Amino acid sequence: MKKGKLWLIPTPLGEGAIEKSLSKENLTIIQGLTAFIVENEKVSRKFLREVGIKVPQSELIIEEFGKHTKKPIEEYFSLLEKGQDMGLLSDAGCPGIADPGSEIVAEAHKRNIQVIPLVGPSSILLSLMASGFNGQSFLFHGYIPIDKKARKDKLRQMEAQSEKLDQTQIFIETPFRNTQIIQELVESLKPQTRVCIAAGLTTEKEFIRSQKVQDWKRNLPELDKIPAIYLIYRAS
Amino acid sequence: MKKGKLWLIPTPLGEGAIEKSLSKENLTIIQGLTAFIVENEKVSRKFLREVGIKVPQSELIIEEFGKHTKKPIEEYFSLLEKGQDMGLLSDAGCPGIADPGSEIVAEAHKRNIQVIPLVGPSSILLSLMASGFNGQSFLFHGYIPIDKKARKDKLRQMEAQSEKLDQTQIFIETPFRNTQIIQELVESLKPQTRVCIAAGLTTEKEFIRSQKVQDWKRNLPELDKIPAIYLIYRAS
């Protein structure tokens, strides 16, 4: 029996950004699917409605695979094993990059299920392109620690590693800590180190600025509650 | 005087992949532009023809900024300073990620020229999504050394770093060395280490497989001359 395919579906980074984020061909693929593994059901149903999914919402099969809502992994694969295609969705951006979806993909490989990643938005790649920093060597750290002392240490480690290896350092922070982290960046890093802040990517609120710490100090942005990503670069 | 905007335009990773790679909204933006900074003029003219650019090719303004064709950087900014928008293009994938374009972006920031990254294909992100490896922490190395001994050392360093930091290691290699690097991967790494090989992404030849070194050994793929990217992951 032929197995189904697992489509990896990136989702928009903000409101009203579907038309910018997905190609016509990929929208057609998503519209034709009827079963999904998602990080959060409510978020994904809204996205699928906006995409114009063909099957009525009541007939969609939606399995949650989030931080707190995991069934045993084999239970997600019965449809795929029987030959039905499924889509894997994250809440925003690319599934498997900063969400639990990578476990599903790993299991798909073990079962010889074909995995097809679709082109879509990633705040990591968009911000790296737009930073003007080194894109030949870069390190994504995910979230940084919450403890104040550990955060400062982490920022300084990133700065040192960037200088030593000519490497761009990238991390994310939850939107409600944007004001705090921007303050910490300018307090912790050297004046000549370059920092790029990118927020609200692909949305009407898009903000991207890349400059030295000494220039940020004169003009701290207000990015309250807007999803943001941070890049540090200090050429060796 | 209002300055122009610099649009960062990702291009398809292979033949016939435009419809998969760019959203309708972004295609419309590209079609409306008349001036470009590109890595290679011939490659970019072909892309712009396929996209259906509105201005006749003979009226397009195309400035090369490649490894071997750089003018002084200020010469690329006269149109932007006068208020005309420009597009920045790499040969394939995202400008600024593994091409010289990041220098243009850095200069744009210095001149307070707005930089707008468009969503598009990146072999790094597509392969990371499709690998099933850790997407919370990953390191892109660009190309690895050419010297045989240095290559082996680099592969082993990546494996050790992946294990130590629970971090996915990503690198690229020129297509004509695919057979060589696959051989070196299985010879250099431990049997339980996981390797993902992704080639011909978004094209008809797309090949993505993610498995342990011991499983690769039994079944080495033939990927001669197909652009490929490699990921190493060894969970700690």
Short mmCIF file of C-alpha atoms in Angstrom, two decimals, chain A residues 8-10 19-26 94-99 102 105-106 109 115-122 124-126 128-133 135-142 167 194 201-202 206 208-210, chain B residues 8-10 19-26 94-99 102 105-106 109 115-122 124-126 128-133 135-142 167 194 201-202 206 208-210:
data_model
loop_
_atom_site.label_atom_id
_atom_site.label_comp_id
_atom_site.label_asym_id
_atom_site.label_seq_id
_atom_site.Cartn_x
_atom_site.Cartn_y
_atom_site.Cartn_z
CA LEU A 8 5.39 20.90 5.70
CA ILE A 9 3.37 24.10 5.51
CA PRO A 10 4.78 27.46 6.61
CA GLU A 19 -0.81 36.85 -0.01
CA LYS A 20 2.80 37.84 0.58
CA SER A 21 3.80 34.60 2.20
CA LEU A 22 2.62 31.72 0.04
CA SER A 23 2.84 31.05 -3.68
CA LYS A 24 -0.28 30.32 -5.71
CA GLU A 25 0.90 26.77 -6.32
CA ASN A 26 1.41 26.16 -2.61
CA CYS A 94 8.09 27.14 9.35
CA PRO A 95 7.07 23.91 11.08
CA GLY A 96 9.99 22.18 12.75
CA ILE A 97 12.12 25.32 13.12
CA ALA A 98 11.09 26.60 16.54
CA ASP A 99 8.14 24.36 17.42
CA SER A 102 10.43 18.30 14.17
CA VAL A 105 9.15 14.90 10.75
CA ALA A 106 11.77 12.65 12.34
CA HIS A 109 11.58 9.59 8.00
CA VAL A 115 8.34 14.74 3.50
CA ILE A 116 7.81 17.80 1.26
CA PRO A 117 8.75 21.24 2.63
CA LEU A 118 6.88 24.18 1.07
CA VAL A 119 8.48 27.59 0.56
CA GLY A 120 7.25 30.17 3.05
CA PRO A 121 8.19 32.85 5.54
CA SER A 122 10.87 32.44 8.17
CA ILE A 124 15.23 33.91 10.73
CA LEU A 125 15.96 34.04 7.01
CA LEU A 126 14.11 37.29 6.31
CA LEU A 128 19.33 37.63 8.12
CA MET A 129 18.84 38.78 4.50
CA ALA A 130 17.82 42.22 5.68
CA SER A 131 20.55 42.63 8.32
CA GLY A 132 23.50 43.03 5.97
CA PHE A 133 25.46 40.72 8.32
CA GLY A 135 25.10 35.08 5.82
CA GLN A 136 27.90 32.58 5.09
CA SER A 137 28.15 31.65 8.74
CA PHE A 138 25.35 32.12 11.25
CA LEU A 139 24.06 30.58 14.43
CA PHE A 140 20.44 30.53 15.57
CA HIS A 141 20.08 30.21 19.35
CA GLY A 142 16.29 30.08 19.73
CA GLN A 167 29.60 34.68 12.56
CA ARG A 194 26.28 45.82 15.14
CA LEU A 201 8.15 41.05 9.40
CA THR A 202 5.89 40.89 6.30
CA GLU A 206 7.42 45.80 9.62
CA ILE A 208 13.98 46.52 10.32
CA ARG A 209 17.00 48.48 11.43
CA SER A 210 20.62 47.44 11.47
CA LEU B 8 15.59 41.81 -1.46
CA ILE B 9 14.36 39.27 -3.99
CA PRO B 10 14.84 35.53 -3.49
CA GLU B 19 5.44 29.19 -9.38
CA LYS B 20 6.33 27.27 -6.22
CA SER B 21 8.81 29.82 -4.96
CA LEU B 22 7.21 33.26 -5.11
CA SER B 23 3.83 34.55 -4.02
CA LYS B 24 1.59 36.37 -6.46
CA GLU B 25 2.01 39.60 -4.52
CA ASN B 26 5.78 39.34 -4.65
CA CYS B 94 18.05 34.51 -0.81
CA PRO B 95 20.31 37.50 -1.50
CA GLY B 96 22.74 38.13 1.33
CA ILE B 97 22.69 34.59 2.68
CA ALA B 98 25.53 32.95 0.77
CA ASP B 99 26.44 35.58 -1.80
CA SER B 102 25.07 41.47 2.21
CA VAL B 105 22.39 45.66 2.32
CA ALA B 106 24.85 46.89 4.96
CA HIS B 109 21.36 50.68 6.23
CA VAL B 115 15.34 47.41 3.01
CA ILE B 116 12.41 45.06 2.35
CA PRO B 117 13.06 41.30 2.32
CA LEU B 118 10.61 39.24 0.26
CA VAL B 119 9.57 35.72 1.23
CA GLY B 120 11.17 33.05 -0.93
CA PRO B 121 13.09 29.80 -1.07
CA SER B 122 16.12 29.05 1.08
CA ILE B 124 18.89 26.11 4.47
CA LEU B 125 15.39 26.56 5.89
CA LEU B 126 13.68 24.03 3.63
CA LEU B 128 16.13 22.14 8.20
CA MET B 129 12.31 21.86 8.23
CA ALA B 130 12.50 18.59 6.35
CA SER B 131 15.33 17.05 8.37
CA GLY B 132 13.43 16.44 11.60
CA PHE B 133 16.52 17.72 13.46
CA GLY B 135 15.38 23.68 14.72
CA GLN B 136 15.68 25.53 18.04
CA SER B 137 19.45 25.65 17.73
CA PHE B 138 21.31 25.37 14.46
CA LEU B 139 24.54 26.52 12.88
CA PHE B 140 25.09 27.19 9.18
CA HIS B 141 28.76 26.84 8.16
CA GLY B 142 28.59 27.77 4.46
CA GLN B 167 22.62 21.69 17.77
CA ARG B 194 22.00 11.34 11.92
CA LEU B 201 14.88 21.25 -3.44
CA THR B 202 11.59 22.54 -4.96
CA GLU B 206 13.86 16.84 -5.11
CA ILE B 208 15.36 14.49 0.91
CA ARG B 209 16.41 11.70 3.21
CA SER B 210 17.25 11.83 6.88
#
